[in-house]
Every structure is written in C-alpha cells, then in structure tokens.
Amino acid sequence: MTGARVLVPYHLDEHRPGLDVPFTPSMTVEAPLPADGSVWERLAVLYDRVASVVASSVGTPVLVGSGDCTTSLATVAGLQRAGVSPSIVWFDAHGDVQTLETTTSGYLGGMPLRMLTGYRPELIARRLGLAPVPEDHVVLVDARDLDPPEREYLESSAVRQVPVSALDASTLPDGPIYLHVDLDVVNPAELPGLLFPAPGGPSLADVTAAMGRVLDTGRVLAVGLGCTWHDDSAAATTVRPSLPPGWE
C-alpha cells in the first residue's frame, strides 16, 4: 500500500481533530462546513474535497481513514470521477443498509452502503456526482448485527453476504475494488472503545488475513477504514501492528 494515506478527521459532520487512526497520514482533508446547512449539505462540502483527493490519487491505492463509514460515499465518487466503476467489498459488524424510512435510531452512519447502491440520490449522491453501484457488484462481509429491515432488504437484494472466513478470490466481485473496512467488524473483546460494539465476530488476525486476500488480487484501488471508536481508546494502537505492510 504505497499510495496516498488520507485522514478525514470527522464523525459524520462532527469535526474530530483528535481522531486516532492506525496509520500515518500523508494528508488531512478538512473543510469549513456551512453552519446553517443541512447535514447533507455539510457532508457534501466535505466529501467533495475528499472525492477530489481520491480522484487525483488513482493509480496507486489510496487509503482513506475517518471516524465513520459515510466517507465511503466520497471515496467511491472520487474513483468514479477518475473513470473507474468500482465493485465494493464491505467489512462491517453491521449492515449499513438502513434508510431514513426504516431506521429507528436515525443514525446516518447506518445507511452508506444502501446509499452507494442508489438509495435517495437526491440527499447527497447527486451533489457528488456519485452513480449507484449495482447490487450484484457488492459483497458484504460479516454483518452479524442486522436490524429486521436490513435483513429483509438483504434477502431480496443482489448484495452477497459472506463470513470473513469464506472471503476469497471465488467470492469477490469482478473488476476494480473499493475495499471498505469498518473496524468494528473485529470482535470487541479484542478491540477497546468501539462506538457500536457487536458481540462475537472474527478476530483481528482473521480480519486482516481476509483483507490481505482481497489486496492480493491487485484489483483494490482504494481502501476505506472506518475508525469507529472513542477518542483515547487505544484502539488504533491495537490495530496498527496487524495492518498490511506499507500502511504505516
């Protein structure tokens, strides 16, 4: 992993300058967000900058780390701006396929994968020039903690769900890949301070081995790391030694 290492120190539109990530950034993307804008308008300002950085970095894999998973919208938009139509491999303890109509918590960080496949493009996708990724180009890895509406959606969609242990070349989608890893996919017994811990799940070693199998294809153009933990939790210190070579 020798390309740009981008830090986006936010959780949604909340600036988190103290966000600890398990790599040394080569650049940090921040933006003055409109105080009177909607959350989608605020995110669009930030994500437009992130997408521009990703688009200019295509050629060597780019690593984007942030405090949530919605930054993936910017990363995929950036790949598309560079003329790439990526498939998605999405590691997460959760499904991230909620909608505004189905969520009970209202948490926007539970929706990005659904938005990447075309849900409500008027919210932010059109602002970024983000085209929907076909469902059959998406593999959802683990997702052990699903709400009933998410289960219903996945049962009827073309998104494939596989466990970490089963992820290999035969289960990956075709074409260039955006690899997204919400680090809460790791068993919380191993990783302290997660915002939304889901009991059980694979070990850190199993997750990083599966990530390695995806990277070994040579088809990964961008990696998103969801560093979904509390500040000062030491989670980044725990993860750092296990990441693939070249991420430092």
CSV table of C-alpha atoms in Angstrom, one decimal:
chain,number,residue,atom,x,y,z
A,1,MET,CA,0.0,0.0,0.0
A,2,THR,CA,2.2,2.8,-1.3
A,3,GLY,CA,-0.3,5.5,-2.4
A,4,ALA,CA,-1.8,8.5,-0.6
A,5,ARG,CA,-2.9,8.0,3.1
A,6,VAL,CA,-5.7,10.4,3.7
A,7,LEU,CA,-7.1,11.3,7.1
A,8,VAL,CA,-10.7,12.7,7.2
A,9,PRO,CA,-11.0,13.6,11.0
A,10,TYR,CA,-14.7,13.6,11.2
A,11,HIS,CA,-17.6,11.5,12.5
A,12,LEU,CA,-20.3,12.5,10.0
A,13,ASP,CA,-20.2,16.3,10.1
A,14,GLU,CA,-18.6,16.5,13.6
A,15,HIS,CA,-15.0,17.6,13.4
A,16,ARG,CA,-12.8,15.2,15.5
A,17,PRO,CA,-9.3,16.6,15.3
A,18,GLY,CA,-8.1,14.1,17.9
A,19,LEU,CA,-9.2,11.1,15.9
A,20,ASP,CA,-6.6,8.4,16.2
A,21,VAL,CA,-6.0,6.2,13.2
A,22,PRO,CA,-3.7,3.2,12.8
A,23,PHE,CA,-1.6,4.8,10.0
A,24,THR,CA,0.4,7.9,9.5
A,25,PRO,CA,-1.5,10.2,7.1
A,26,SER,CA,0.3,11.8,4.1
A,27,MET,CA,-2.5,14.4,4.0
A,28,THR,CA,-5.5,15.5,6.1
A,29,VAL,CA,-8.8,16.7,4.5
A,30,GLU,CA,-10.8,19.3,6.4
A,31,ALA,CA,-13.4,21.9,5.3
A,32,PRO,CA,-15.3,24.8,6.7
A,33,LEU,CA,-18.8,23.4,6.9
A,34,PRO,CA,-21.8,25.8,6.5
A,35,ALA,CA,-23.3,26.4,9.9
A,36,ASP,CA,-26.8,26.9,8.6
A,37,GLY,CA,-26.8,24.0,6.1
A,38,SER,CA,-28.5,20.6,6.5
A,39,VAL,CA,-26.4,17.7,7.4
A,40,TRP,CA,-26.4,16.5,3.8
A,41,GLU,CA,-25.2,20.0,2.6
A,42,ARG,CA,-22.5,20.0,5.2
A,43,LEU,CA,-21.3,16.5,4.3
A,44,ALA,CA,-21.4,17.4,0.6
A,45,VAL,CA,-18.9,20.2,1.1
A,46,LEU,CA,-16.5,17.9,3.0
A,47,TYR,CA,-17.0,14.9,0.7
A,48,ASP,CA,-16.5,16.9,-2.5
A,49,ARG,CA,-13.0,17.7,-1.2
A,50,VAL,CA,-12.3,14.1,-0.3
A,51,ALA,CA,-13.6,12.9,-3.7
A,52,SER,CA,-11.2,15.3,-5.5
A,53,VAL,CA,-8.3,14.0,-3.5
A,54,VAL,CA,-9.2,10.4,-4.3
A,55,ALA,CA,-9.7,11.2,-8.0
A,56,SER,CA,-6.3,12.8,-8.2
A,57,SER,CA,-4.6,9.8,-6.4
A,58,VAL,CA,-5.9,7.0,-8.6
A,59,GLY,CA,-3.0,5.0,-10.0
A,60,THR,CA,-1.7,3.7,-6.7
A,61,PRO,CA,-4.1,2.5,-4.0
A,62,VAL,CA,-5.4,5.3,-1.8
A,63,LEU,CA,-6.2,4.8,1.9
A,64,VAL,CA,-8.9,6.9,3.4
A,65,GLY,CA,-9.4,6.8,7.2
A,66,SER,CA,-12.3,8.5,9.1
A,67,GLY,CA,-14.4,8.2,12.1
A,68,ASP,CA,-17.4,6.7,10.3
A,69,CYS,CA,-18.4,4.8,7.1
A,70,THR,CA,-20.2,7.6,5.3
A,71,THR,CA,-16.9,8.9,4.0
A,72,SER,CA,-17.1,5.9,1.6
A,73,LEU,CA,-19.6,8.0,-0.5
A,74,ALA,CA,-16.8,10.4,-1.2
A,75,THR,CA,-14.2,7.7,-1.9
A,76,VAL,CA,-16.4,5.9,-4.4
A,77,ALA,CA,-17.4,9.2,-6.0
A,78,GLY,CA,-13.7,10.0,-6.4
A,79,LEU,CA,-13.0,6.7,-8.1
A,80,GLN,CA,-15.9,7.4,-10.4
A,81,ARG,CA,-14.6,10.9,-11.2
A,82,ALA,CA,-11.3,9.2,-12.3
A,83,GLY,CA,-13.2,7.0,-14.7
A,84,VAL,CA,-13.4,3.9,-12.5
A,85,SER,CA,-16.6,1.9,-11.9
A,86,PRO,CA,-15.6,0.0,-8.7
A,87,SER,CA,-17.2,-3.0,-7.1
A,88,ILE,CA,-17.4,-3.0,-3.3
A,89,VAL,CA,-16.1,-5.3,-0.6
A,90,TRP,CA,-17.6,-4.1,2.7
A,91,PHE,CA,-16.4,-5.4,6.0
A,92,ASP,CA,-18.6,-4.4,8.9
A,93,ALA,CA,-20.3,-5.8,12.0
A,94,HIS,CA,-23.4,-4.0,10.8
A,95,GLY,CA,-25.3,-4.0,7.5
A,96,ASP,CA,-25.2,-0.2,6.9
A,97,VAL,CA,-28.2,-0.7,4.7
A,98,GLN,CA,-30.8,1.2,6.7
A,99,THR,CA,-32.9,4.0,5.2
A,100,LEU,CA,-34.4,7.2,6.6
A,101,GLU,CA,-37.8,5.3,6.4
A,102,THR,CA,-36.7,2.2,8.3
A,103,THR,CA,-34.1,3.4,10.9
A,104,THR,CA,-35.3,3.6,14.5
A,105,SER,CA,-32.2,5.4,15.7
A,106,GLY,CA,-31.9,8.0,13.0
A,107,TYR,CA,-28.2,7.4,12.8
A,108,LEU,CA,-27.0,8.3,9.3
A,109,GLY,CA,-23.9,6.2,9.7
A,110,GLY,CA,-26.1,3.1,9.3
A,111,MET,CA,-27.0,4.0,5.7
A,112,PRO,CA,-24.0,4.4,3.5
A,113,LEU,CA,-23.9,1.0,1.8
A,114,ARG,CA,-27.6,1.4,0.9
A,115,MET,CA,-26.8,4.9,-0.5
A,116,LEU,CA,-23.9,3.6,-2.5
A,117,THR,CA,-26.3,1.2,-4.3
A,118,GLY,CA,-28.7,4.0,-5.2
A,119,TYR,CA,-31.0,4.9,-2.3
A,120,ARG,CA,-32.3,8.5,-2.3
A,121,PRO,CA,-29.6,10.0,-4.6
A,122,GLU,CA,-31.1,13.5,-4.0
A,123,LEU,CA,-29.7,13.5,-0.5
A,124,ILE,CA,-26.1,13.7,-1.4
A,125,ALA,CA,-25.1,11.4,-4.3
A,126,ARG,CA,-26.2,13.9,-7.0
A,127,ARG,CA,-24.2,16.6,-5.2
A,128,LEU,CA,-21.1,14.5,-5.6
A,129,GLY,CA,-21.8,13.0,-9.0
A,130,LEU,CA,-22.0,9.6,-7.4
A,131,ALA,CA,-23.5,6.9,-9.6
A,132,PRO,CA,-25.1,3.9,-8.0
A,133,VAL,CA,-23.0,0.7,-7.7
A,134,PRO,CA,-25.1,-2.3,-8.9
A,135,GLU,CA,-26.1,-4.6,-6.0
A,136,ASP,CA,-24.5,-7.6,-7.7
A,137,HIS,CA,-21.2,-5.8,-7.5
A,138,VAL,CA,-21.3,-5.7,-3.7
A,139,VAL,CA,-20.1,-8.2,-1.2
A,140,LEU,CA,-21.0,-7.6,2.4
A,141,VAL,CA,-18.6,-9.3,4.8
A,142,ASP,CA,-19.7,-10.4,8.3
A,143,ALA,CA,-22.7,-8.1,9.1
A,144,ARG,CA,-23.6,-10.1,12.1
A,145,ASP,CA,-25.7,-7.4,13.7
A,146,LEU,CA,-28.6,-6.6,11.4
A,147,ASP,CA,-31.9,-5.0,12.2
A,148,PRO,CA,-35.1,-6.6,10.8
A,149,PRO,CA,-35.4,-4.1,7.9
A,150,GLU,CA,-31.8,-4.7,6.9
A,151,ARG,CA,-32.4,-8.5,6.9
A,152,GLU,CA,-35.5,-8.0,4.7
A,153,TYR,CA,-33.6,-5.9,2.3
A,154,LEU,CA,-30.6,-8.2,2.0
A,155,GLU,CA,-32.9,-11.3,1.5
A,156,SER,CA,-34.4,-9.6,-1.6
A,157,SER,CA,-31.3,-7.8,-3.0
A,158,ALA,CA,-28.4,-9.0,-5.1
A,159,VAL,CA,-25.9,-8.0,-2.4
A,160,ARG,CA,-24.0,-11.1,-1.4
A,161,GLN,CA,-23.2,-11.6,2.3
A,162,VAL,CA,-20.3,-13.8,3.3
A,163,PRO,CA,-18.4,-14.5,6.5
A,164,VAL,CA,-14.9,-13.3,7.0
A,165,SER,CA,-13.6,-16.9,6.9
A,166,ALA,CA,-15.2,-17.6,3.5
A,167,LEU,CA,-13.9,-14.5,1.7
A,168,ASP,CA,-11.5,-15.5,-1.1
A,169,ALA,CA,-11.0,-14.9,-4.8
A,170,SER,CA,-14.1,-17.0,-5.6
A,171,THR,CA,-16.4,-14.8,-3.6
A,172,LEU,CA,-15.1,-11.4,-4.7
A,173,PRO,CA,-16.9,-9.3,-7.2
A,174,ASP,CA,-15.4,-8.7,-10.7
A,175,GLY,CA,-13.5,-5.6,-11.7
A,176,PRO,CA,-11.6,-2.9,-9.7
A,177,ILE,CA,-12.4,-2.9,-6.0
A,178,TYR,CA,-13.2,-0.4,-3.3
A,179,LEU,CA,-12.3,-2.2,0.0
A,180,HIS,CA,-14.2,-0.8,3.0
A,181,VAL,CA,-13.3,-2.0,6.5
A,182,ASP,CA,-15.3,-0.7,9.5
A,183,LEU,CA,-13.0,-1.9,12.2
A,184,ASP,CA,-16.0,-2.7,14.4
A,185,VAL,CA,-16.1,-5.9,12.4
A,186,VAL,CA,-13.5,-7.2,14.8
A,187,ASN,CA,-14.6,-9.0,18.0
A,188,PRO,CA,-14.9,-6.2,20.6
A,189,ALA,CA,-13.2,-8.4,23.2
A,190,GLU,CA,-10.0,-7.6,21.2
A,191,LEU,CA,-10.7,-4.0,20.3
A,192,PRO,CA,-11.4,-1.5,23.1
A,193,GLY,CA,-13.6,1.6,22.9
A,194,LEU,CA,-15.8,0.9,19.9
A,195,LEU,CA,-18.7,3.2,19.4
A,196,PHE,CA,-21.1,0.4,18.4
A,197,PRO,CA,-19.6,-2.9,19.5
A,198,ALA,CA,-21.4,-6.1,18.3
A,199,PRO,CA,-20.7,-9.1,20.5
A,200,GLY,CA,-18.8,-12.0,18.9
A,201,GLY,CA,-17.3,-11.8,15.5
A,202,PRO,CA,-13.9,-12.6,13.9
A,203,SER,CA,-10.6,-12.0,15.5
A,204,LEU,CA,-8.3,-9.1,14.4
A,205,ALA,CA,-6.0,-11.6,12.8
A,206,ASP,CA,-8.8,-13.2,10.8
A,207,VAL,CA,-10.0,-9.9,9.6
A,208,THR,CA,-6.5,-8.7,8.5
A,209,ALA,CA,-5.9,-12.0,6.8
A,210,ALA,CA,-9.1,-11.7,4.8
A,211,MET,CA,-8.2,-8.1,3.9
A,212,GLY,CA,-4.9,-9.4,2.7
A,213,ARG,CA,-6.6,-11.9,0.4
A,214,VAL,CA,-8.6,-9.1,-1.2
A,215,LEU,CA,-5.5,-6.9,-1.6
A,216,ASP,CA,-3.5,-9.8,-3.1
A,217,THR,CA,-5.8,-9.7,-6.1
A,218,GLY,CA,-4.1,-6.5,-7.2
A,219,ARG,CA,-7.5,-5.1,-8.0
A,220,VAL,CA,-8.0,-2.8,-5.0
A,221,LEU,CA,-7.8,0.9,-6.0
A,222,ALA,CA,-9.0,2.4,-2.7
A,223,VAL,CA,-9.4,1.3,0.9
A,224,GLY,CA,-11.7,3.0,3.4
A,225,LEU,CA,-11.0,2.5,7.1
A,226,GLY,CA,-13.9,3.2,9.5
A,227,CYS,CA,-12.1,4.0,12.8
A,228,THR,CA,-15.3,3.9,14.7
A,229,TRP,CA,-14.1,4.2,18.2
A,230,HIS,CA,-14.0,6.7,21.0
A,231,ASP,CA,-11.0,9.1,21.3
A,232,ASP,CA,-8.2,8.0,23.5
A,233,SER,CA,-9.4,4.4,23.4
A,234,ALA,CA,-6.1,2.9,22.3
A,235,ALA,CA,-7.9,1.0,19.5
A,236,ALA,CA,-5.6,2.4,16.8
A,237,THR,CA,-2.6,1.2,18.8
A,238,THR,CA,-4.1,-2.3,18.9
A,239,VAL,CA,-4.9,-2.4,15.2
A,240,ARG,CA,-1.7,-0.8,13.8
A,241,PRO,CA,0.7,-3.8,14.1
A,242,SER,CA,-1.8,-6.1,12.3
A,243,LEU,CA,-2.3,-4.0,9.2
A,244,PRO,CA,-0.7,-5.0,5.9
A,245,PRO,CA,2.9,-3.8,5.2
A,246,GLY,CA,3.1,-0.3,3.7
A,247,TRP,CA,0.2,1.2,5.7
A,248,GLU,CA,2.4,2.9,8.2
